[in-house]
Short mmCIF file of C-alpha atoms (C1' of nucleotides) in Angstrom, two decimals:
data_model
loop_
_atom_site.label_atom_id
_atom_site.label_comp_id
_atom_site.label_asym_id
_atom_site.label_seq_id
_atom_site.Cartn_x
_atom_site.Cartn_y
_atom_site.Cartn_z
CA UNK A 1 -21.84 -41.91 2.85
CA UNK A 2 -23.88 -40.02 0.22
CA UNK A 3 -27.73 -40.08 0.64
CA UNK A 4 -28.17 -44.01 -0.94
CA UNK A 5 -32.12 -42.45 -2.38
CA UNK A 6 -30.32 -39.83 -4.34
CA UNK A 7 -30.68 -40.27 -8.19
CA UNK A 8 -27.59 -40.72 -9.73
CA UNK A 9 -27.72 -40.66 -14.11
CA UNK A 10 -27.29 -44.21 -15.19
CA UNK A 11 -25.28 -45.20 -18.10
CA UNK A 12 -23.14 -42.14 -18.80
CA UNK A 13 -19.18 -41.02 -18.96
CA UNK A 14 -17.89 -40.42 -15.34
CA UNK A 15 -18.01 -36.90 -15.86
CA UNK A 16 -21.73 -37.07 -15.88
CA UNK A 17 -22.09 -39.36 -13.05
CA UNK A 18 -22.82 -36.68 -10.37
CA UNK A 19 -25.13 -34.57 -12.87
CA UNK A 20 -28.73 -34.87 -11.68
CA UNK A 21 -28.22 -36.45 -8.33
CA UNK A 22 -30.28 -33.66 -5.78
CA UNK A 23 -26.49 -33.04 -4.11
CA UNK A 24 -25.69 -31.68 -7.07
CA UNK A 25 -29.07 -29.83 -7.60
CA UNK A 26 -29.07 -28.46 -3.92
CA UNK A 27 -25.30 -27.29 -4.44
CA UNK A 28 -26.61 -25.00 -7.49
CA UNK A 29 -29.62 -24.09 -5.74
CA UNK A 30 -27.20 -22.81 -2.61
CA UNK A 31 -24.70 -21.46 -4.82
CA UNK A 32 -27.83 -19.19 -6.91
CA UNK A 33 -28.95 -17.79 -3.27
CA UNK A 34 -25.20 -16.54 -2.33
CA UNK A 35 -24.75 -15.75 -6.02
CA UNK A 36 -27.92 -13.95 -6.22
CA UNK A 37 -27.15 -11.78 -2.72
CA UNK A 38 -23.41 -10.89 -3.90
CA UNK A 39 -25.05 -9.31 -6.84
CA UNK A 40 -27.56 -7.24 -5.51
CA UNK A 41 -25.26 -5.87 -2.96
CA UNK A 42 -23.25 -3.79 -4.74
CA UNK A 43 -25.88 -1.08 -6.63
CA UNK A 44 -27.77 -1.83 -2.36
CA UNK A 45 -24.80 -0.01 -0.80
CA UNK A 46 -24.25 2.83 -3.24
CA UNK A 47 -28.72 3.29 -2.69
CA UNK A 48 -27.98 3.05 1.33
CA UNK A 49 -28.56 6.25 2.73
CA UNK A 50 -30.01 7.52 -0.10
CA UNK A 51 -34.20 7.66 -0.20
CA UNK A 52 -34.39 5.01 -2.90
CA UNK A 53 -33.82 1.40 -2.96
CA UNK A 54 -33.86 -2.03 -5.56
CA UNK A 55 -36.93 -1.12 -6.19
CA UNK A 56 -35.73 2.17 -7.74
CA UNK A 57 -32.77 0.76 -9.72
CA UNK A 58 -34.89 -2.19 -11.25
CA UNK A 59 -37.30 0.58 -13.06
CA UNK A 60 -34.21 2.76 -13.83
CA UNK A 61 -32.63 -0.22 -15.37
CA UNK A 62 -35.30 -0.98 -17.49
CA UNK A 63 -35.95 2.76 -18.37
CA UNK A 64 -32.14 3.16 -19.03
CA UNK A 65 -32.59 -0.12 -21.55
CA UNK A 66 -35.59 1.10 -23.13
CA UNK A 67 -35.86 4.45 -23.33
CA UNK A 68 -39.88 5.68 -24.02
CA UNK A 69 -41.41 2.22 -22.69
CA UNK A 70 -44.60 2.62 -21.20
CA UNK A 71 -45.92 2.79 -17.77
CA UNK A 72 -47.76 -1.16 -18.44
CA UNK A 73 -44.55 -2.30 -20.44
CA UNK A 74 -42.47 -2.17 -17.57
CA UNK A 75 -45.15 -3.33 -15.29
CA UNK A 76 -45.24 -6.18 -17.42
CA UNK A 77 -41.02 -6.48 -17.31
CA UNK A 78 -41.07 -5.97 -13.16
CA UNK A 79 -44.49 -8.30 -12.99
CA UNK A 80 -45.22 -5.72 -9.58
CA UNK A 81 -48.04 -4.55 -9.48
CA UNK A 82 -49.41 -0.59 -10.92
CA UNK A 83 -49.59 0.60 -7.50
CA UNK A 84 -46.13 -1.01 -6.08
CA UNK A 85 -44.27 0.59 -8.96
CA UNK A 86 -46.40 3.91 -8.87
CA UNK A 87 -44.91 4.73 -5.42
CA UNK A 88 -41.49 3.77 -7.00
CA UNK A 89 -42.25 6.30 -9.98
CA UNK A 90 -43.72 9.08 -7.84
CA UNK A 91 -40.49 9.48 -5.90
CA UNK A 92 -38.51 9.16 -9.21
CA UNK A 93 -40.67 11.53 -11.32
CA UNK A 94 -40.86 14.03 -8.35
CA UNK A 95 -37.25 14.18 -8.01
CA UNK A 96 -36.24 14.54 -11.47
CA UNK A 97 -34.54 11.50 -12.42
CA UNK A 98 -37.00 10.11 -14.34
CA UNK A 99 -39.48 11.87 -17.40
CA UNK A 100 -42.84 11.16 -17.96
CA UNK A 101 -44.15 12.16 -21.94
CA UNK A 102 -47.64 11.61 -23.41
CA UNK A 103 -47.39 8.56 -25.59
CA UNK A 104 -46.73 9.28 -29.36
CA UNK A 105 -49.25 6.50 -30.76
CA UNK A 106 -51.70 6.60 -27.87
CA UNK A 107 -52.20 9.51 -25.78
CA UNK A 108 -53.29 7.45 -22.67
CA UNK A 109 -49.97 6.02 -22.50
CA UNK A 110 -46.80 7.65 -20.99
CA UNK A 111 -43.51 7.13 -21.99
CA UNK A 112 -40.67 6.89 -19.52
CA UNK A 113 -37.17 8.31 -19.77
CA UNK A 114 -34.19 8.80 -17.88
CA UNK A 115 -32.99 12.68 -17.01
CA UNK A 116 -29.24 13.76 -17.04
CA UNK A 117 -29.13 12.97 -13.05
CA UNK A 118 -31.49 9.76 -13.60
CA UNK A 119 -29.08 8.71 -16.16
CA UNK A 120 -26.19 9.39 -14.22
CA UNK A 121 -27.31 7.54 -10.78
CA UNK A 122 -28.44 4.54 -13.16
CA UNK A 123 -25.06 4.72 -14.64
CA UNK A 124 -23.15 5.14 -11.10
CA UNK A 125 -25.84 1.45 -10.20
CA UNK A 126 -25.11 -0.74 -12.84
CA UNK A 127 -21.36 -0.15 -13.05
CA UNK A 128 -21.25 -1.14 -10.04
CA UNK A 129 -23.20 -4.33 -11.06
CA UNK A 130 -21.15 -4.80 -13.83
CA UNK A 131 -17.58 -5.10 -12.38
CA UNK A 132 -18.82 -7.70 -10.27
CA UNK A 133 -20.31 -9.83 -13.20
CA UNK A 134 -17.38 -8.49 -15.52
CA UNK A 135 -14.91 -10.09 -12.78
CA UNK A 136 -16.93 -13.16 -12.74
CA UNK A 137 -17.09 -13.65 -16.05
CA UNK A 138 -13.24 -12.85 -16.74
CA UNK A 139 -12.28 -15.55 -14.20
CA UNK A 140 -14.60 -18.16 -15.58
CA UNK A 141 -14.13 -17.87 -18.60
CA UNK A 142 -15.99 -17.30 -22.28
CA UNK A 143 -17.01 -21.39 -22.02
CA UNK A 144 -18.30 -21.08 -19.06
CA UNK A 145 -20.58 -17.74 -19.07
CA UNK A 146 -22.05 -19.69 -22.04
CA UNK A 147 -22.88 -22.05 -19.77
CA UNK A 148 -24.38 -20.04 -17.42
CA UNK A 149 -26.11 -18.17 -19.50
CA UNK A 150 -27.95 -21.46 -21.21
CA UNK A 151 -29.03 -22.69 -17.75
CA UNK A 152 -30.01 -19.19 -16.74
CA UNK A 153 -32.02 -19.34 -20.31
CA UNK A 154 -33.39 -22.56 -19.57
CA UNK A 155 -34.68 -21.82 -15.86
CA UNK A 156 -36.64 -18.66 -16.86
CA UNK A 157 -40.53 -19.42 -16.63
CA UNK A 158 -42.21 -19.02 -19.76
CA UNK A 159 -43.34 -15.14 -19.56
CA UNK A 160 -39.83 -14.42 -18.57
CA UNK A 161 -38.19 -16.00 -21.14
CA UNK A 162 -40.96 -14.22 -23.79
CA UNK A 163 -39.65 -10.81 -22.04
CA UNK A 164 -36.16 -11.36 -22.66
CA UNK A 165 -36.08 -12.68 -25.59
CA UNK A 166 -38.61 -9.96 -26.98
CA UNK A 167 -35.80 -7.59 -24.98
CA UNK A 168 -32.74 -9.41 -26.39
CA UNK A 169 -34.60 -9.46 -29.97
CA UNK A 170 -35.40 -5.83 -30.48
CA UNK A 171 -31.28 -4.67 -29.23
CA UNK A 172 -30.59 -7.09 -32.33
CA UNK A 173 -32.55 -5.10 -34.90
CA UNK A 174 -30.85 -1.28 -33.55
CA UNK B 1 -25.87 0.28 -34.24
CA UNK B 2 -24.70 -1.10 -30.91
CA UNK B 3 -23.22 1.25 -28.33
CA UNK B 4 -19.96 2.73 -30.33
CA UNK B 5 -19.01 3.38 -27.02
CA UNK B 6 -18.72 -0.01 -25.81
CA UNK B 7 -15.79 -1.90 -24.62
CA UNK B 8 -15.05 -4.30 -26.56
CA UNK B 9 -12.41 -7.05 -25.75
CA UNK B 10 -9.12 -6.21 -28.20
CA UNK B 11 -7.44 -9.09 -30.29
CA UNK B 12 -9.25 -12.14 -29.10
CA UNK B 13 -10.16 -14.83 -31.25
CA UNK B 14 -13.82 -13.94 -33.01
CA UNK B 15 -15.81 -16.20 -30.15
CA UNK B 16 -14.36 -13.89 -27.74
CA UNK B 17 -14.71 -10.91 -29.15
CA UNK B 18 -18.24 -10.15 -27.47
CA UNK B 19 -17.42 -11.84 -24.20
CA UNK B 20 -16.92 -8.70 -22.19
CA UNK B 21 -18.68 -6.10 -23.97
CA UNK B 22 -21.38 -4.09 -22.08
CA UNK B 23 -23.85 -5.18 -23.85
CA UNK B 24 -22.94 -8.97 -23.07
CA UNK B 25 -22.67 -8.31 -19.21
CA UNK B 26 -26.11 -6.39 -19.71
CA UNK B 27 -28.04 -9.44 -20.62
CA UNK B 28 -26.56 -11.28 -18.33
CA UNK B 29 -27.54 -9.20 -15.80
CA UNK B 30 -31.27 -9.46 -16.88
CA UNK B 31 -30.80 -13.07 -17.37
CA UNK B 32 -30.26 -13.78 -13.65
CA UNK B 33 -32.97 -11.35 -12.70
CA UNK B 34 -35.31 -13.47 -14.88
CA UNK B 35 -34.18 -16.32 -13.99
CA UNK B 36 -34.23 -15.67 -10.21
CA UNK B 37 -37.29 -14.92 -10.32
CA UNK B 38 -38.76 -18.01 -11.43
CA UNK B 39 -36.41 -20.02 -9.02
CA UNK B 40 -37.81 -18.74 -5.93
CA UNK B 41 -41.80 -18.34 -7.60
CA UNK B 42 -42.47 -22.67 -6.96
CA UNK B 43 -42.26 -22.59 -3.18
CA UNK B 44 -43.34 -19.30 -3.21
CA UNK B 45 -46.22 -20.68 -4.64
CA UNK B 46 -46.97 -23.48 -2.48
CA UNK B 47 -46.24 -20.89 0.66
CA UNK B 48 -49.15 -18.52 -0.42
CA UNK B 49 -51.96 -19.43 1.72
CA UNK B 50 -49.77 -20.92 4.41
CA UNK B 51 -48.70 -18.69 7.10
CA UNK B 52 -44.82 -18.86 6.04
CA UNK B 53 -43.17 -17.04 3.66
CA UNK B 54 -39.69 -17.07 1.61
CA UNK B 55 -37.72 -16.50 4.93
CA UNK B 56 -39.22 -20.11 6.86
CA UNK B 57 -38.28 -21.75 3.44
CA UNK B 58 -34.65 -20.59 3.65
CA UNK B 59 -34.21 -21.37 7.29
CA UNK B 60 -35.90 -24.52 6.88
CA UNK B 61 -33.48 -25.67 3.80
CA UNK B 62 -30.19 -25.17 5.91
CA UNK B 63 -31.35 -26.37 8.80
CA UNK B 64 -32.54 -29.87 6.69
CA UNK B 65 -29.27 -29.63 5.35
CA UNK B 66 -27.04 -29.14 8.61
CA UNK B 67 -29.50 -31.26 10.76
CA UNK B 68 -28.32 -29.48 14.42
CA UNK B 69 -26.44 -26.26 13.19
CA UNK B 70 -27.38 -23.66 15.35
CA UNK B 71 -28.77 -20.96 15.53
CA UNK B 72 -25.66 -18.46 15.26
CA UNK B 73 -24.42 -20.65 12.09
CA UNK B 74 -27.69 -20.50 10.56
CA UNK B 75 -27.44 -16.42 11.13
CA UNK B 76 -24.02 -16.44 9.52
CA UNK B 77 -25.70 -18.41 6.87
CA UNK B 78 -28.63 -16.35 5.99
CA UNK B 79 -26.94 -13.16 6.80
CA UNK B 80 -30.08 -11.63 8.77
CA UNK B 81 -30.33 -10.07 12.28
CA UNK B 82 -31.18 -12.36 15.21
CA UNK B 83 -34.52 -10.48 15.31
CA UNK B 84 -35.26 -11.17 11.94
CA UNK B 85 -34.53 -14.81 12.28
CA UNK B 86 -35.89 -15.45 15.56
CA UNK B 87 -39.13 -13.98 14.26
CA UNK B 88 -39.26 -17.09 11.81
CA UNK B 89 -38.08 -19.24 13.99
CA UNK B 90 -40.18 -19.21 16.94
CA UNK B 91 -43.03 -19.53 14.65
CA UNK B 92 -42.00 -22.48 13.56
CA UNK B 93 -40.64 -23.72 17.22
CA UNK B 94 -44.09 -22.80 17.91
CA UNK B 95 -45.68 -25.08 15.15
CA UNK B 96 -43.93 -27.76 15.60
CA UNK B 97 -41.58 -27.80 12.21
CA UNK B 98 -38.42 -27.21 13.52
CA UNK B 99 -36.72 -27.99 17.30
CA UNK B 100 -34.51 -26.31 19.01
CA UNK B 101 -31.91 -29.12 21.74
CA UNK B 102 -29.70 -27.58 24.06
CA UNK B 103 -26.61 -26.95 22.50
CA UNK B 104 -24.16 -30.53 22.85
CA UNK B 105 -20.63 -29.36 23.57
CA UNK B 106 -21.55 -25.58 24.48
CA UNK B 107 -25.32 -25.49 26.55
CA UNK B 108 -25.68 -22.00 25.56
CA UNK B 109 -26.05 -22.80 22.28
CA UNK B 110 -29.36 -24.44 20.53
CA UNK B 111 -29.13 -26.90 17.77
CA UNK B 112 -32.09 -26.72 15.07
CA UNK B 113 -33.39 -29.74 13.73
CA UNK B 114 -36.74 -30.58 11.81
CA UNK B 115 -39.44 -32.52 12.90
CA UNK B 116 -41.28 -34.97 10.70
CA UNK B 117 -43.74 -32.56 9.36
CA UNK B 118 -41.13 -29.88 9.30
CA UNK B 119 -39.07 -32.36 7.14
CA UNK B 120 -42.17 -33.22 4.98
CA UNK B 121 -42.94 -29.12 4.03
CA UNK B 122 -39.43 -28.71 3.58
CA UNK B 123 -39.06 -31.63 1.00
CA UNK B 124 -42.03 -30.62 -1.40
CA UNK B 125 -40.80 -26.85 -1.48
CA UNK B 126 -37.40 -27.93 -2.22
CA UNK B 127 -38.57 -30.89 -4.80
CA UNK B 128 -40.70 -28.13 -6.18
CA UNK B 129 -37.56 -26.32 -6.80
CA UNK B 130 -35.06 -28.69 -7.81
CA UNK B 131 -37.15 -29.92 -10.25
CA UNK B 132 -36.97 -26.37 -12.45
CA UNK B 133 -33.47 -26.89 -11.53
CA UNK B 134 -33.01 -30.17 -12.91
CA UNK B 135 -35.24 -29.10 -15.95
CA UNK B 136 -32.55 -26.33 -16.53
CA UNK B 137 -29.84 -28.45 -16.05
CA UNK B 138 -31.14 -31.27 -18.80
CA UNK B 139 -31.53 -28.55 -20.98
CA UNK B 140 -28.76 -26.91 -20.82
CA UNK B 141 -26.17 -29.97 -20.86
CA UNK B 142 -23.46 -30.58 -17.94
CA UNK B 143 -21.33 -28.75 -19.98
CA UNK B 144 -22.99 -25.55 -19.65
CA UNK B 145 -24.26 -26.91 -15.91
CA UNK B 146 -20.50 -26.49 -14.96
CA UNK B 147 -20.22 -22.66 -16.95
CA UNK B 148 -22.85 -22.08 -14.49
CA UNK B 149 -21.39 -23.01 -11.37
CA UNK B 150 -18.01 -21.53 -11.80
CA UNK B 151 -19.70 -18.37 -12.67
CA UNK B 152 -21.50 -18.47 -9.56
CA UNK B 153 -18.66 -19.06 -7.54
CA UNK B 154 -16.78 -16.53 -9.02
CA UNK B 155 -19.72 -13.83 -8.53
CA UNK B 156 -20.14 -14.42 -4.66
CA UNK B 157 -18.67 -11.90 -2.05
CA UNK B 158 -15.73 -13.79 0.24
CA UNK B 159 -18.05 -14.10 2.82
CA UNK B 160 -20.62 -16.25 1.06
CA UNK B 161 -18.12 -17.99 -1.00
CA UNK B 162 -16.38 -19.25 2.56
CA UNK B 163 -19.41 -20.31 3.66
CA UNK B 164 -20.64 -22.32 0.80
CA UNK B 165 -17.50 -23.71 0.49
CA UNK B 166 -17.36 -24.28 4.09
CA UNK B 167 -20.74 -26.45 3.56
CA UNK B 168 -19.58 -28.24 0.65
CA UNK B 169 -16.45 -29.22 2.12
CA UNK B 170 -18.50 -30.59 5.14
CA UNK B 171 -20.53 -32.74 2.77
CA UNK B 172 -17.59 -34.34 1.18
CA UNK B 173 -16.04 -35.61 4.82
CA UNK B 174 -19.69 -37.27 5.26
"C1'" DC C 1 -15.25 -18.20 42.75
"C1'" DT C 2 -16.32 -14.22 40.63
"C1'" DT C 3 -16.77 -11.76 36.70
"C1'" DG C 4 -16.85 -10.76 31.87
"C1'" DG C 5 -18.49 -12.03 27.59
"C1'" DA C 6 -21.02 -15.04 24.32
"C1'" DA C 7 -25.43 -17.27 22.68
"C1'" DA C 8 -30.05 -16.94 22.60
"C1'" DG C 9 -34.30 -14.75 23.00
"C1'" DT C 10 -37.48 -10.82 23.46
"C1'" DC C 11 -39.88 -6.16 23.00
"C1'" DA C 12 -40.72 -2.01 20.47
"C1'" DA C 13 -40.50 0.78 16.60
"C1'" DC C 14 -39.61 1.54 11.96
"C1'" DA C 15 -38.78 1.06 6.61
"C1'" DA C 16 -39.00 -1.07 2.05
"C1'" DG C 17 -41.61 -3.14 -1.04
"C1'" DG C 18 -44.91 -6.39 -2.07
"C1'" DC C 19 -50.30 -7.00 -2.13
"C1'" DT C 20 -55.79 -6.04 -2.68
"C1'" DG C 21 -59.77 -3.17 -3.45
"C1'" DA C 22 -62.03 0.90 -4.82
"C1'" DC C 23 -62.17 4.88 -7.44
"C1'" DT C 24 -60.89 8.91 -10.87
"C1'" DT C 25 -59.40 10.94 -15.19
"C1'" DA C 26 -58.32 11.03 -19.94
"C1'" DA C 27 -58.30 9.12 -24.25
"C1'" DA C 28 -59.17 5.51 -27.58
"C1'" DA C 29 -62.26 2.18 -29.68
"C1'" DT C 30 -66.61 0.36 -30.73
"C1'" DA D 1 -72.63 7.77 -27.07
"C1'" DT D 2 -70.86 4.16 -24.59
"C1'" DT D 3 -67.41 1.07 -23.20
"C1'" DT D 4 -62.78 -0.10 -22.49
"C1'" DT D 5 -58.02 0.89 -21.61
"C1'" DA D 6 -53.85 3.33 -19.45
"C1'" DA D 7 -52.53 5.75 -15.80
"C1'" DG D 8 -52.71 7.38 -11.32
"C1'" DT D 9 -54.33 7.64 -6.46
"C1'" DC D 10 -55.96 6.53 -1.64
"C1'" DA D 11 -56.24 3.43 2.12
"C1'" DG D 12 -54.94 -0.52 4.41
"C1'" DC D 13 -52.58 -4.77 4.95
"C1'" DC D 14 -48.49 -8.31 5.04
"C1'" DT D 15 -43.70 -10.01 5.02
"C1'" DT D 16 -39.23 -9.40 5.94
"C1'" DG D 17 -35.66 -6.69 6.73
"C1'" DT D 18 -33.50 -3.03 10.09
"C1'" DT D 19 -31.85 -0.65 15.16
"C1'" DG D 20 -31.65 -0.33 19.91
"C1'" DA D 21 -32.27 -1.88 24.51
"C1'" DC D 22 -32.54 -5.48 27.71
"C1'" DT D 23 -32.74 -10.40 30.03
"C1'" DT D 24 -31.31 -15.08 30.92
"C1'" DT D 25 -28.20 -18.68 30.73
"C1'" DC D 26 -23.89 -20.44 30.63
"C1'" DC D 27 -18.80 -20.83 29.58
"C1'" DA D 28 -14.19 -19.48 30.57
"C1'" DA D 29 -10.47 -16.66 32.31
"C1'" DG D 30 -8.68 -14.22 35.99
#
DNA sequence: CTTGGAAAGTCAACAAGGCTGACTTAAAAT
DNA sequence: ATTTTAAGTCAGCCTTGTTGACTTTCCAAG
């Protein structure tokens, strides 16, 4: 029998029955940890062996995505700490795959940009992210990744969601 | 302009017609990121300060779910070394959250259970979680709940797709 | 009945990637 | 001129992952 406590929706189509109830919570909750591990496992092998690791790809990412963001802008993005992603940007800056330029605006600041071999590892990273999600998508369909995309949407916290949006919002206007 | 260079899906009907482009597979990339994060940040939350971490919630949530799995299914599960695991676990053997029972139809083997106040921490982190769950999920509609899931399911590796399969199939039988 | 292998547990050592706290330098703002 | 901000650094700590080596207990096949 199905735990009796659980809390099923009352009043709705049959479709809708098994909505809320915490079996069907805990089954999304399970399937976002395997999910989640799947998809950082891909760019994780291709960094294996190599002297970098997620840490390394998330700045890239971000630098890739944003070419000349600051040093605090992607702080704020990673929400890591200055000294967690210094080490990060140390390695990266010493071995070329990353550029560091005095601000334009403000001279404190230093604006971050990919080199020709940074660009290329990033590259070599998030296509391998991509098939996986492209695959995923392409089997469930357009209707679905809307889906997923709303709940995804709707679960951010509220400085994540200001990020991406503010991310999401800026790619409109280029 | 957006990327030239993108890929854009040929000759599908106009709400198609971004489904598969870079760009789209992009933000969903940064979506789950963003999204991840503020999944696991509630019981991280209520961890900080106690002496567990991320890795006694996980263990904790399949052992409340598989009351007696042991300890080589909740490996295969969590996809850690032993070490790693027992680490966790004897720590909470040793504080009295989980048990451990001589293994039923094989004595090698022991099954994991939690005690009282084992099942008491392990309820308010995973209430603490389901509810941002369940807040996505009302927000987002079943309709888009069920985008979500396939996509999920279509994003795991085999191995984690057998197993969460493997656990949902188990549920059903119950 | 012995022996080989599986399940669990342990020790030691290491790495990645978080964190705090304290402090410096350069540049902007007041 | 002084204060504040952005960046960077040093030192030390924690959690959670890894390998490798080894023990104990027990099942199962020869």
């Amino acid at each position: 029998m199905k735990n009796p406590t659980a809390n099923p929706v009352i009043g709705q189509g049959a479709e809708n029955l098994l909505f809320l109830t915490d079996e069907q919570i805990r089954g999304g909750i399970e399937a976002f940890f395997f999910a989640y591990r799947a998809f950082t496992s891909d760019p994780d092998e291709i960094l294996e062996g190599m002297d970098y690791g997620r840490a390394h790809h998330r700045a890239m990412h971000f630098i890739a995505r944003k070419p000349g963001l600051t040093v605090s802008d992607l702080l704020d993005i990673l929400g890591v700490t200055k000294q967690s992603l210094n080490r990060v940007l140390r390695t990266l800056l010493k071995d070329g795959l990353v550029e560091s330029r005095v601000g334009q605006r403000d001279r404190r600041e230093r604006q971050l940009f990919l080199s020709e071999t940074g660009a290329a590892l990033e590259k070599r990273l998030s296509e391998a992210q991509r098939a996986r999600v492209r695959a995923a998508y392409r089997a469930a369909g357009p209707q679905a990744v809307a889906g997923f995309r709303q709940v995804l949407e709707a679960m951010m916290d509220e400085a994540g969601a200001r990020r991406f949006r503010e991310m999401r919002r800026q790619d409109a206007a280029e």
